[in-house]
PDB file of C-alpha atoms in Angstrom:
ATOM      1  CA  UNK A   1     -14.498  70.974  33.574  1.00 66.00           C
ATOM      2  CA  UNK A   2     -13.230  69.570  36.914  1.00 69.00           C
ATOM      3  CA  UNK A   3     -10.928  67.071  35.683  1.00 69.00           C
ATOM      4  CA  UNK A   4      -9.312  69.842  33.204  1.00 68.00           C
ATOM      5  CA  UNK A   5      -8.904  72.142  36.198  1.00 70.00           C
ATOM      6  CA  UNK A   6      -7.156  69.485  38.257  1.00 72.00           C
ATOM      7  CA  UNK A   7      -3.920  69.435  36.537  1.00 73.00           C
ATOM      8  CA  UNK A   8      -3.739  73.255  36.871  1.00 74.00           C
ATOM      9  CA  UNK A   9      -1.724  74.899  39.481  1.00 75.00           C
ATOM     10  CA  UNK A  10      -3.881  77.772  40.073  1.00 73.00           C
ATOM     11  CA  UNK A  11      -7.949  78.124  39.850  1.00 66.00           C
ATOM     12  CA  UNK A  12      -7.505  80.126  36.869  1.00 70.00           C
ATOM     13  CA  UNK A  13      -6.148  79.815  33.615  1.00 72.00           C
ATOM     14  CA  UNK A  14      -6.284  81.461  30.358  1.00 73.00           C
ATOM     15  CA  UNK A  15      -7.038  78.080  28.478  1.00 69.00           C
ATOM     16  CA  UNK A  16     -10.404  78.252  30.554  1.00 73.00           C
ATOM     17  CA  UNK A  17     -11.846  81.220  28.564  1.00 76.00           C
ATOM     18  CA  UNK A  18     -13.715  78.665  26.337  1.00 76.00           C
ATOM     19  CA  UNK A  19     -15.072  76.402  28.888  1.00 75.00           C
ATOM     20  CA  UNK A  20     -17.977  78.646  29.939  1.00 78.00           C
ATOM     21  CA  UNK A  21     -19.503  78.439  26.551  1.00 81.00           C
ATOM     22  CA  UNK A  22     -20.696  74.136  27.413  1.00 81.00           C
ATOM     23  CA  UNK A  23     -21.816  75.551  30.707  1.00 84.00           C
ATOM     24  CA  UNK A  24     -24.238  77.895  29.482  1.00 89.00           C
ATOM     25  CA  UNK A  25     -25.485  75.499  27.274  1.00 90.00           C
ATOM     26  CA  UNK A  26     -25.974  73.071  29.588  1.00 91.00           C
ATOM     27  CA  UNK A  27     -28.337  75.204  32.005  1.00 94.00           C
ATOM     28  CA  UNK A  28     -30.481  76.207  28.854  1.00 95.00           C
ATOM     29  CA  UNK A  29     -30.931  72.600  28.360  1.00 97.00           C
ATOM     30  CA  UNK A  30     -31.608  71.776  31.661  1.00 98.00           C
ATOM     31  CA  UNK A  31     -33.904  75.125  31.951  1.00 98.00           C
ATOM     32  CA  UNK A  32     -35.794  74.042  28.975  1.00 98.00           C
ATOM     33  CA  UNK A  33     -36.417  70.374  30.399  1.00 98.00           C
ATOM     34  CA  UNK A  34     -37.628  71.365  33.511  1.00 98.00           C
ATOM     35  CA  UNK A  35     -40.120  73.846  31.091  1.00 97.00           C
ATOM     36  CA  UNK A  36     -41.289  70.325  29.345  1.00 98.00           C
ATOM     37  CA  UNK A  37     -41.507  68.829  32.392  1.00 98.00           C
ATOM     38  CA  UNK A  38     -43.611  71.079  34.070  1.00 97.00           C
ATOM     39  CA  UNK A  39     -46.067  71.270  31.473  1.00 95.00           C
ATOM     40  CA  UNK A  40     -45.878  67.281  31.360  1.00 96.00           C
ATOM     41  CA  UNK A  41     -47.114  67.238  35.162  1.00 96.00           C
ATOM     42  CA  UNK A  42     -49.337  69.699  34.447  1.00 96.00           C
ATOM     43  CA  UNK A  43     -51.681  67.495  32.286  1.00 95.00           C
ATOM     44  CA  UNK A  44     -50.415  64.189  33.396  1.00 94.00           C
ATOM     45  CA  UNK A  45     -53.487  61.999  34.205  1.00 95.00           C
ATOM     46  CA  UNK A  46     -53.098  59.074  36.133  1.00 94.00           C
ATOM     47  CA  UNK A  47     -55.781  55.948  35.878  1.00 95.00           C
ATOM     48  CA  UNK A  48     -55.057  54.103  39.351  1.00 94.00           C
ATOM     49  CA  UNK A  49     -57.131  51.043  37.843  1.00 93.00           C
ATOM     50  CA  UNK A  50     -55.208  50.371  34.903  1.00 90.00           C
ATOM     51  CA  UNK A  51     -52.034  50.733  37.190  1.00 85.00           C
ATOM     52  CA  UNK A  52     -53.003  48.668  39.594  1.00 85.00           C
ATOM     53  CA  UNK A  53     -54.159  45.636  36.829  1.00 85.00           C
ATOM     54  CA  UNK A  54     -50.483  45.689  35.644  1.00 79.00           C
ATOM     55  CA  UNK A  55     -49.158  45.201  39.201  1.00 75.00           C
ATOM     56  CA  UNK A  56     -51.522  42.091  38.951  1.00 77.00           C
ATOM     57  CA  UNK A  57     -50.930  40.670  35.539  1.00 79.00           C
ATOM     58  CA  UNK A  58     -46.758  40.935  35.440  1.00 81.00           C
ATOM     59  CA  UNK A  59     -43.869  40.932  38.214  1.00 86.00           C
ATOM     60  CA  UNK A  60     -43.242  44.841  37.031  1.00 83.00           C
ATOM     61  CA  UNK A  61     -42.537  45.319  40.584  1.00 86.00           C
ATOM     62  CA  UNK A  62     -39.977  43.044  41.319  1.00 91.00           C
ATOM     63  CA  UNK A  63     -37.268  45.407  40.979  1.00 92.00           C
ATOM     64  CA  UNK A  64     -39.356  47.406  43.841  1.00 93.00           C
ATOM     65  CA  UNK A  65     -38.929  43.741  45.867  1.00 95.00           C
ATOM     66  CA  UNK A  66     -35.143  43.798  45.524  1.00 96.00           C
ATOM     67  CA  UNK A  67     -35.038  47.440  46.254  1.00 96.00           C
ATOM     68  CA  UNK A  68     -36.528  47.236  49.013  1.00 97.00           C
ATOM     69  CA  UNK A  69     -35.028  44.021  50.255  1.00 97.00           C
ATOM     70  CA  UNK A  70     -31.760  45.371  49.874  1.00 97.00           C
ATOM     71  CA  UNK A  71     -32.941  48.549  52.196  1.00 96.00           C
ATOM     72  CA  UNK A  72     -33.535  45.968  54.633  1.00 96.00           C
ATOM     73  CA  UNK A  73     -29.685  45.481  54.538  1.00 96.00           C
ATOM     74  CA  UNK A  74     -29.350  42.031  52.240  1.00 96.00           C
ATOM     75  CA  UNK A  75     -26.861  42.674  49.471  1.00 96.00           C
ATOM     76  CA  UNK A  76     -28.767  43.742  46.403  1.00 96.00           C
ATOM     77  CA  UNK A  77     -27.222  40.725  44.265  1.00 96.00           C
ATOM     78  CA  UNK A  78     -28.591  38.183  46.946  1.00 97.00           C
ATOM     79  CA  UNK A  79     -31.739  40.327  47.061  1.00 97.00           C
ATOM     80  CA  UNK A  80     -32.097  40.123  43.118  1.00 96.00           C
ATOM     81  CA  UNK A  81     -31.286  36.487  43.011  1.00 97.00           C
ATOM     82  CA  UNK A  82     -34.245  35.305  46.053  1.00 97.00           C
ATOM     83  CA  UNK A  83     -36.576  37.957  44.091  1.00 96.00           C
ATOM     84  CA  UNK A  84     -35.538  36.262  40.488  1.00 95.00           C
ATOM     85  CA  UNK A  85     -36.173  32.382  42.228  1.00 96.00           C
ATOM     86  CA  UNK A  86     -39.531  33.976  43.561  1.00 94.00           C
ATOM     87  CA  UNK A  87     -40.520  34.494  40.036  1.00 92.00           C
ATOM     88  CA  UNK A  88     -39.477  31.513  38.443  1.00 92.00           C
ATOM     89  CA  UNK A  89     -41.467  29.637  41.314  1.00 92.00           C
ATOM     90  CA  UNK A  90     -44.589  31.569  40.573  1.00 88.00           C
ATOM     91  CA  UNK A  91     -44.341  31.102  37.257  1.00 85.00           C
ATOM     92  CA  UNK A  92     -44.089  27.667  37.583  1.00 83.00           C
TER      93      UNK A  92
END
């Protein structure tokens, strides 16, 4: 919608009469996946055991390493790359 009304030389053009149609489809959507959602979060049950085993078993959290490495202010390449030779070394 923004990039058609870029070329226009006014805010308003006839050719736009169509455009609201996507629009209101697009907040149903949205409305309707914030419905699911809700009602997701609403029974969502979380067992802090088995999360806390697969921290253990697996490096599921090295993306969380790098993340946060890169917060730190080391460039999120150089941060994956350290993270990545940390796992190869414990693997090893």
């Amino acid at each position: 919608l923004l990039t058609v009304m870029k070329s226009l030389p006014l805010a308003y053009n006839k050719d736009l009469q169509e455009d609201k149609e996507g629009m209101f489809d697009t907040v149903e959507t949205i409305l309707n996946s914030l419905d699911v959602l809700a009602g997701m979060l609403s029974s969502l049950q979380v067992n802090k055991e088995k999360m806390q085993e697969s921290t253990e078993k697996d490096f599921s959290n090295a993306t969380e390493l790098a993340d946060y490495l890169a917060g730190k202010g080391l460039p999120f390449r150089e941060a994956h790359e350290v993270v990545g030779r940390l796992v190869l070394d414990s693997i090893k």
